[in-house]
């Protein structure tokens, strides 16, 4: 955030020459500047997938109630049913600048899983011998709640596609000579996380809605002074280089982040840029002028923070590059009456 202020002062002395002047400060210039890129948009910086394999559904143990059994035989080695991870509702493809992928296994089965289980995660077009993830468990996984987290693999400079295939191979359990509670609802669970994503570019596949919120410092008075009143105009500028149409609202907050008031009665629209084949050709600037009436000025004069909230919906198949920016600026032309 950048704050650039120009102050012009004038004062009126009382006739008895007591040094208790009234001051008028004029504030001219930008109050807040912020740039928004695709990497500040939430909901597309991480994805999660969870699947579980139960004794009843996937291992053929079909009794209706849990039973206690001794000398539980080994299961496997076998391949668990493959799974398809589908993120096509969010994007069609992405060029990743940085990010990571990992999985977590939780064994709630009543017996231990042997070492050597292999987890493969691949995407369409990957060579069969070069999946996105090809990880073998170095140790066994205890039953009744044992957890294994794979060390994260980086996705730097990779092309990420929205459809992934998950395979768990060489799955085998230890023979148990103890008396075990065999509950057909018990599961072996895998959670896949694609996390901390930063994009060089991403092609959004559907008309998704995105909400972006940023809170920044703000001082409408310019200095730590005893301001009596505030008047003038606020100018909102938005130069939109992202192929999305945004609506905007600004909230003025006090020192405890309580909302004092919003700037706009109705959320204005920030126009989308000129777009060709889903890609920004020319950014478009939107300017909004707000005259501060007395009621609103009295509410926001002591604001210490500004919350900027953008809402956006994209048409299908737009591609956003990391250098497509929405440049936001709030500029003031304000008069502040000060009592010394």
GROMACS .gro file of C-alpha atoms in nm:
model
  340
    1UNK     CA    1   0.000   0.000   0.000
    2UNK     CA    2   0.123   0.346  -0.086
    3UNK     CA    3   0.002   0.668   0.074
    4UNK     CA    4   0.084   1.001  -0.091
    5UNK     CA    5  -0.069   1.312   0.065
    6UNK     CA    6  -0.046   1.682  -0.003
    7UNK     CA    7  -0.155   1.912   0.281
    8UNK     CA    8  -0.257   2.275   0.244
    9UNK     CA    9  -0.317   2.450   0.578
   10UNK     CA   10  -0.488   2.771   0.678
   11UNK     CA   11  -0.575   2.905   1.024
   12UNK     CA   12  -0.782   3.173   1.192
   13UNK     CA   13  -0.657   3.332   1.517
   14UNK     CA   14  -0.902   3.451   1.776
   15UNK     CA   15  -0.917   3.826   1.832
   16UNK     CA   16  -0.772   3.792   2.181
   17UNK     CA   17  -0.469   3.633   2.018
   18UNK     CA   18  -0.488   3.311   2.221
   19UNK     CA   19  -0.291   3.050   2.028
   20UNK     CA   20  -0.584   2.819   1.975
   21UNK     CA   21  -0.626   2.840   1.597
   22UNK     CA   22  -0.878   2.647   1.387
   23UNK     CA   23  -0.709   2.472   1.095
   24UNK     CA   24  -0.831   2.346   0.760
   25UNK     CA   25  -0.625   2.071   0.600
   26UNK     CA   26  -0.674   1.984   0.235
   27UNK     CA   27  -0.577   1.632   0.137
   28UNK     CA   28  -0.503   1.577  -0.230
   29UNK     CA   29  -0.371   1.250  -0.372
   30UNK     CA   30  -0.386   0.873  -0.353
   31UNK     CA   31  -0.495   0.721  -0.022
   32UNK     CA   32  -0.469   0.352  -0.116
   33UNK     CA   33  -0.313   0.161  -0.405
   34UNK     CA   34  -0.351  -0.215  -0.449
   35UNK     CA   35  -0.282  -0.457  -0.735
   36UNK     CA   36  -0.484  -0.778  -0.767
   37UNK     CA   37  -0.354  -1.075  -0.968
   38UNK     CA   38  -0.482  -1.428  -1.022
   39UNK     CA   39  -0.261  -1.540  -0.734
   40UNK     CA   40  -0.466  -1.332  -0.488
   41UNK     CA   41  -0.791  -1.505  -0.590
   42UNK     CA   42  -0.895  -1.763  -0.325
   43UNK     CA   43  -1.055  -2.103  -0.392
   44UNK     CA   44  -0.815  -2.188  -0.673
   45UNK     CA   45  -0.490  -2.192  -0.474
   46UNK     CA   46  -0.555  -2.536  -0.325
   47UNK     CA   47  -0.761  -2.848  -0.390
   48UNK     CA   48  -0.835  -3.155  -0.179
   49UNK     CA   49  -0.970  -3.502  -0.256
   50UNK     CA   50  -1.070  -3.770  -0.004
   51UNK     CA   51  -1.159  -4.134  -0.064
   52UNK     CA   52  -1.199  -4.428   0.171
   53UNK     CA   53  -1.191  -4.806   0.120
   54UNK     CA   54  -1.405  -5.005   0.363
   55UNK     CA   55  -1.386  -5.369   0.469
   56UNK     CA   56  -1.741  -5.423   0.347
   57UNK     CA   57  -1.732  -5.234   0.017
   58UNK     CA   58  -1.377  -5.304  -0.101
   59UNK     CA   59  -1.255  -5.612   0.088
   60UNK     CA   60  -1.568  -5.830   0.080
   61UNK     CA   61  -1.632  -5.852   0.456
   62UNK     CA   62  -2.009  -5.837   0.460
   63UNK     CA   63  -2.134  -5.931   0.807
   64UNK     CA   64  -2.388  -5.682   0.937
   65UNK     CA   65  -2.246  -5.628   1.286
   66UNK     CA   66  -1.892  -5.604   1.422
   67UNK     CA   67  -1.758  -5.936   1.546
   68UNK     CA   68  -1.449  -6.036   1.740
   69UNK     CA   69  -1.226  -6.270   1.544
   70UNK     CA   70  -0.889  -6.432   1.610
   71UNK     CA   71  -0.620  -6.517   1.357
   72UNK     CA   72  -0.728  -6.263   1.096
   73UNK     CA   73  -0.575  -6.373   0.765
   74UNK     CA   74  -0.365  -6.150   0.544
   75UNK     CA   75  -0.527  -5.939   0.274
   76UNK     CA   76  -0.347  -5.895  -0.058
   77UNK     CA   77  -0.125  -5.798  -0.211
   78UNK     CA   78  -0.384  -5.641  -0.438
   79UNK     CA   79  -0.474  -5.321  -0.623
   80UNK     CA   80  -0.750  -5.114  -0.467
   81UNK     CA   81  -1.024  -4.982  -0.698
   82UNK     CA   82  -0.891  -4.687  -0.903
   83UNK     CA   83  -1.031  -4.339  -0.844
   84UNK     CA   84  -1.081  -4.037  -1.065
   85UNK     CA   85  -1.014  -3.685  -0.932
   86UNK     CA   86  -1.221  -3.436  -1.129
   87UNK     CA   87  -1.158  -3.061  -1.099
   88UNK     CA   88  -1.307  -2.967  -1.438
   89UNK     CA   89  -1.571  -2.746  -1.274
   90UNK     CA   90  -1.292  -2.508  -1.176
   91UNK     CA   91  -1.032  -2.504  -1.453
   92UNK     CA   92  -0.931  -2.660  -1.783
   93UNK     CA   93  -0.555  -2.632  -1.752
   94UNK     CA   94  -0.296  -2.437  -1.557
   95UNK     CA   95   0.071  -2.354  -1.590
   96UNK     CA   96   0.201  -2.369  -1.236
   97UNK     CA   97   0.471  -2.134  -1.118
   98UNK     CA   98   0.499  -2.301  -0.778
   99UNK     CA   99   0.298  -2.538  -0.561
  100UNK     CA  100   0.302  -2.886  -0.410
  101UNK     CA  101   0.115  -3.214  -0.402
  102UNK     CA  102   0.107  -3.477  -0.129
  103UNK     CA  103  -0.121  -3.741   0.021
  104UNK     CA  104  -0.212  -3.858   0.371
  105UNK     CA  105  -0.306  -4.219   0.451
  106UNK     CA  106  -0.510  -4.311   0.758
  107UNK     CA  107  -0.547  -4.677   0.849
  108UNK     CA  108  -0.858  -4.735   1.060
  109UNK     CA  109  -0.865  -5.104   0.974
  110UNK     CA  110  -0.812  -5.335   1.273
  111UNK     CA  111  -0.483  -5.468   1.133
  112UNK     CA  112  -0.151  -5.331   1.013
  113UNK     CA  113  -0.075  -5.250   0.651
  114UNK     CA  114   0.254  -5.391   0.521
  115UNK     CA  115   0.536  -5.175   0.380
  116UNK     CA  116   0.555  -5.142   0.003
  117UNK     CA  117   0.213  -4.994  -0.075
  118UNK     CA  118   0.247  -4.780  -0.391
  119UNK     CA  119   0.040  -4.469  -0.458
  120UNK     CA  120   0.031  -4.333  -0.813
  121UNK     CA  121  -0.137  -4.011  -0.923
  122UNK     CA  122  -0.127  -3.940  -1.295
  123UNK     CA  123  -0.291  -3.700  -1.536
  124UNK     CA  124  -0.394  -3.742  -1.895
  125UNK     CA  125  -0.094  -3.729  -2.124
  126UNK     CA  126   0.161  -3.828  -1.861
  127UNK     CA  127   0.392  -4.110  -1.975
  128UNK     CA  128   0.299  -4.434  -1.799
  129UNK     CA  129   0.643  -4.447  -1.639
  130UNK     CA  130   0.634  -4.083  -1.524
  131UNK     CA  131   0.318  -4.009  -1.322
  132UNK     CA  132   0.273  -3.692  -1.120
  133UNK     CA  133   0.318  -3.897  -0.800
  134UNK     CA  134   0.476  -4.241  -0.769
  135UNK     CA  135   0.541  -4.305  -0.402
  136UNK     CA  136   0.609  -4.626  -0.210
  137UNK     CA  137   0.550  -4.650   0.163
  138UNK     CA  138   0.887  -4.720   0.323
  139UNK     CA  139   0.732  -4.860   0.643
  140UNK     CA  140   0.416  -5.036   0.749
  141UNK     CA  141   0.112  -4.849   0.872
  142UNK     CA  142  -0.033  -4.951   1.211
  143UNK     CA  143  -0.401  -5.035   1.235
  144UNK     CA  144  -0.668  -4.857   1.438
  145UNK     CA  145  -0.562  -4.504   1.344
  146UNK     CA  146  -0.211  -4.518   1.199
  147UNK     CA  147  -0.129  -4.213   0.981
  148UNK     CA  148   0.132  -4.160   0.710
  149UNK     CA  149   0.196  -3.826   0.537
  150UNK     CA  150   0.392  -3.830   0.216
  151UNK     CA  151   0.671  -3.569   0.181
  152UNK     CA  152   0.535  -3.299  -0.051
  153UNK     CA  153   0.647  -3.295  -0.415
  154UNK     CA  154   0.682  -2.956  -0.582
  155UNK     CA  155   0.481  -2.877  -0.894
  156UNK     CA  156   0.704  -2.591  -1.004
  157UNK     CA  157   0.682  -2.517  -1.378
  158UNK     CA  158   0.445  -2.808  -1.444
  159UNK     CA  159   0.128  -2.813  -1.650
  160UNK     CA  160  -0.161  -2.913  -1.424
  161UNK     CA  161  -0.474  -3.070  -1.574
  162UNK     CA  162  -0.808  -3.098  -1.395
  163UNK     CA  163  -0.854  -3.475  -1.427
  164UNK     CA  164  -0.628  -3.700  -1.225
  165UNK     CA  165  -0.625  -4.077  -1.180
  166UNK     CA  166  -0.542  -4.230  -0.842
  167UNK     CA  167  -0.415  -4.585  -0.798
  168UNK     CA  168  -0.315  -4.772  -0.481
  169UNK     CA  169  -0.109  -5.079  -0.569
  170UNK     CA  170   0.053  -5.365  -0.379
  171UNK     CA  171  -0.183  -5.317  -0.085
  172UNK     CA  172  -0.138  -5.590   0.176
  173UNK     CA  173  -0.212  -5.635   0.545
  174UNK     CA  174  -0.033  -5.829   0.816
  175UNK     CA  175  -0.180  -6.150   0.953
  176UNK     CA  176  -0.306  -6.093   1.306
  177UNK     CA  177  -0.298  -6.361   1.576
  178UNK     CA  178  -0.472  -6.135   1.825
  179UNK     CA  179  -0.843  -6.118   1.885
  180UNK     CA  180  -0.964  -5.825   1.670
  181UNK     CA  181  -1.293  -5.639   1.644
  182UNK     CA  182  -1.382  -5.687   1.278
  183UNK     CA  183  -1.612  -5.397   1.192
  184UNK     CA  184  -1.719  -5.387   0.824
  185UNK     CA  185  -1.754  -5.008   0.837
  186UNK     CA  186  -1.385  -4.953   0.919
  187UNK     CA  187  -1.191  -4.781   0.641
  188UNK     CA  188  -0.851  -4.721   0.487
  189UNK     CA  189  -0.853  -4.353   0.382
  190UNK     CA  190  -0.646  -4.145   0.142
  191UNK     CA  191  -0.650  -3.764   0.124
  192UNK     CA  192  -0.482  -3.592  -0.171
  193UNK     CA  193  -0.382  -3.226  -0.139
  194UNK     CA  194  -0.271  -2.989  -0.414
  195UNK     CA  195  -0.162  -2.685  -0.221
  196UNK     CA  196   0.011  -2.343  -0.220
  197UNK     CA  197  -0.051  -2.291  -0.590
  198UNK     CA  198   0.083  -1.988  -0.772
  199UNK     CA  199   0.007  -1.971  -1.143
  200UNK     CA  200   0.185  -1.843  -1.449
  201UNK     CA  201  -0.153  -1.880  -1.618
  202UNK     CA  202  -0.481  -2.063  -1.568
  203UNK     CA  203  -0.775  -2.128  -1.800
  204UNK     CA  204  -1.101  -2.121  -1.604
  205UNK     CA  205  -1.354  -2.365  -1.739
  206UNK     CA  206  -1.687  -2.253  -1.597
  207UNK     CA  207  -1.874  -1.943  -1.489
  208UNK     CA  208  -1.734  -1.956  -1.136
  209UNK     CA  209  -1.782  -1.686  -0.877
  210UNK     CA  210  -1.479  -1.551  -0.691
  211UNK     CA  211  -1.470  -1.333  -0.382
  212UNK     CA  212  -1.153  -1.142  -0.303
  213UNK     CA  213  -1.106  -0.936   0.012
  214UNK     CA  214  -0.813  -0.723   0.127
  215UNK     CA  215  -0.783  -0.501   0.435
  216UNK     CA  216  -0.529  -0.215   0.432
  217UNK     CA  217  -0.434   0.079   0.651
  218UNK     CA  218  -0.615   0.406   0.593
  219UNK     CA  219  -0.600   0.757   0.738
  220UNK     CA  220  -0.847   1.007   0.598
  221UNK     CA  221  -0.722   1.284   0.828
  222UNK     CA  222  -0.360   1.267   0.721
  223UNK     CA  223  -0.204   1.297   1.069
  224UNK     CA  224  -0.287   1.220   1.430
  225UNK     CA  225  -0.506   1.526   1.483
  226UNK     CA  226  -0.832   1.629   1.643
  227UNK     CA  227  -1.049   1.643   1.329
  228UNK     CA  228  -1.390   1.798   1.368
  229UNK     CA  229  -1.537   1.734   1.026
  230UNK     CA  230  -1.460   1.595   0.683
  231UNK     CA  231  -1.589   1.692   0.341
  232UNK     CA  232  -1.498   1.655  -0.023
  233UNK     CA  233  -1.480   1.375  -0.277
  234UNK     CA  234  -1.332   1.027  -0.305
  235UNK     CA  235  -1.233   0.895  -0.646
  236UNK     CA  236  -1.215   0.521  -0.708
  237UNK     CA  237  -1.005   0.412  -1.004
  238UNK     CA  238  -0.986   0.052  -1.130
  239UNK     CA  239  -0.775  -0.040  -1.430
  240UNK     CA  240  -0.887  -0.395  -1.509
  241UNK     CA  241  -0.651  -0.621  -1.703
  242UNK     CA  242  -0.810  -0.945  -1.582
  243UNK     CA  243  -1.069  -1.099  -1.820
  244UNK     CA  244  -1.337  -1.083  -1.550
  245UNK     CA  245  -1.616  -0.842  -1.466
  246UNK     CA  246  -1.599  -0.733  -1.103
  247UNK     CA  247  -1.833  -0.567  -0.860
  248UNK     CA  248  -1.675  -0.363  -0.582
  249UNK     CA  249  -1.749  -0.247  -0.230
  250UNK     CA  250  -1.531  -0.053   0.012
  251UNK     CA  251  -1.579  -0.068   0.389
  252UNK     CA  252  -1.433   0.178   0.638
  253UNK     CA  253  -1.325   0.015   0.966
  254UNK     CA  254  -1.228   0.151   1.304
  255UNK     CA  255  -0.925   0.039   1.504
  256UNK     CA  256  -1.104  -0.279   1.618
  257UNK     CA  257  -1.202  -0.367   1.259
  258UNK     CA  258  -1.567  -0.281   1.318
  259UNK     CA  259  -1.738  -0.156   1.001
  260UNK     CA  260  -1.824   0.213   1.028
  261UNK     CA  261  -1.984   0.245   0.685
  262UNK     CA  262  -1.949   0.143   0.322
  263UNK     CA  263  -1.858   0.385   0.047
  264UNK     CA  264  -2.121   0.281  -0.207
  265UNK     CA  265  -2.495   0.237  -0.153
  266UNK     CA  266  -2.501  -0.013  -0.441
  267UNK     CA  267  -2.198  -0.219  -0.546
  268UNK     CA  268  -2.067  -0.059  -0.868
  269UNK     CA  269  -1.937  -0.265  -1.160
  270UNK     CA  270  -1.576  -0.265  -1.274
  271UNK     CA  271  -1.588  -0.326  -1.646
  272UNK     CA  272  -1.403  -0.618  -1.800
  273UNK     CA  273  -1.122  -0.544  -2.046
  274UNK     CA  274  -1.131  -0.599  -2.418
  275UNK     CA  275  -1.108  -0.977  -2.463
  276UNK     CA  276  -1.029  -1.187  -2.769
  277UNK     CA  277  -1.032  -1.569  -2.761
  278UNK     CA  278  -1.058  -1.562  -2.383
  279UNK     CA  279  -0.744  -1.349  -2.336
  280UNK     CA  280  -0.711  -0.984  -2.233
  281UNK     CA  281  -0.621  -0.757  -2.525
  282UNK     CA  282  -0.661  -0.411  -2.370
  283UNK     CA  283  -0.726  -0.324  -2.002
  284UNK     CA  284  -1.024  -0.100  -1.925
  285UNK     CA  285  -1.040   0.175  -1.664
  286UNK     CA  286  -1.342   0.250  -1.447
  287UNK     CA  287  -1.365   0.576  -1.249
  288UNK     CA  288  -1.621   0.632  -0.975
  289UNK     CA  289  -1.669   0.968  -0.804
  290UNK     CA  290  -1.828   0.976  -0.458
  291UNK     CA  291  -1.933   1.305  -0.298
  292UNK     CA  292  -1.916   1.268   0.079
  293UNK     CA  293  -2.236   1.382   0.243
  294UNK     CA  294  -2.227   1.491   0.605
  295UNK     CA  295  -2.378   1.170   0.743
  296UNK     CA  296  -2.127   0.945   0.568
  297UNK     CA  297  -1.834   1.174   0.641
  298UNK     CA  298  -1.915   1.176   1.013
  299UNK     CA  299  -1.913   0.796   1.017
  300UNK     CA  300  -1.585   0.741   0.835
  301UNK     CA  301  -1.373   1.033   0.957
  302UNK     CA  302  -1.195   0.820   1.216
  303UNK     CA  303  -1.150   0.512   0.997
  304UNK     CA  304  -0.816   0.335   1.042
  305UNK     CA  305  -0.858   0.055   0.789
  306UNK     CA  306  -1.017   0.004   0.448
  307UNK     CA  307  -1.161  -0.334   0.347
  308UNK     CA  308  -1.167  -0.379  -0.030
  309UNK     CA  309  -1.408  -0.648  -0.149
  310UNK     CA  310  -1.424  -0.766  -0.509
  311UNK     CA  311  -1.677  -1.014  -0.647
  312UNK     CA  312  -1.623  -1.163  -0.991
  313UNK     CA  313  -1.781  -1.416  -1.224
  314UNK     CA  314  -1.597  -1.541  -1.529
  315UNK     CA  315  -1.730  -1.648  -1.866
  316UNK     CA  316  -1.616  -1.998  -1.963
  317UNK     CA  317  -1.271  -2.059  -2.104
  318UNK     CA  318  -1.097  -1.736  -2.014
  319UNK     CA  319  -0.722  -1.752  -1.959
  320UNK     CA  320  -0.569  -1.535  -1.688
  321UNK     CA  321  -0.195  -1.474  -1.687
  322UNK     CA  322  -0.009  -1.367  -1.375
  323UNK     CA  323   0.068  -1.028  -1.533
  324UNK     CA  324  -0.305  -0.957  -1.591
  325UNK     CA  325  -0.367  -0.713  -1.306
  326UNK     CA  326  -0.661  -0.529  -1.160
  327UNK     CA  327  -0.503  -0.203  -1.043
  328UNK     CA  328  -0.706  -0.030  -0.774
  329UNK     CA  329  -0.659   0.321  -0.637
  330UNK     CA  330  -0.861   0.533  -0.394
  331UNK     CA  331  -0.782   0.905  -0.423
  332UNK     CA  332  -0.903   1.182  -0.198
  333UNK     CA  333  -0.983   1.548  -0.256
  334UNK     CA  334  -1.079   1.622   0.104
  335UNK     CA  335  -1.110   1.912   0.344
  336UNK     CA  336  -1.053   1.835   0.710
  337UNK     CA  337  -1.158   2.089   0.974
  338UNK     CA  338  -0.923   2.063   1.272
  339UNK     CA  339  -0.964   2.198   1.622
  340UNK     CA  340  -0.638   2.261   1.805
   0.00000   0.00000   0.00000
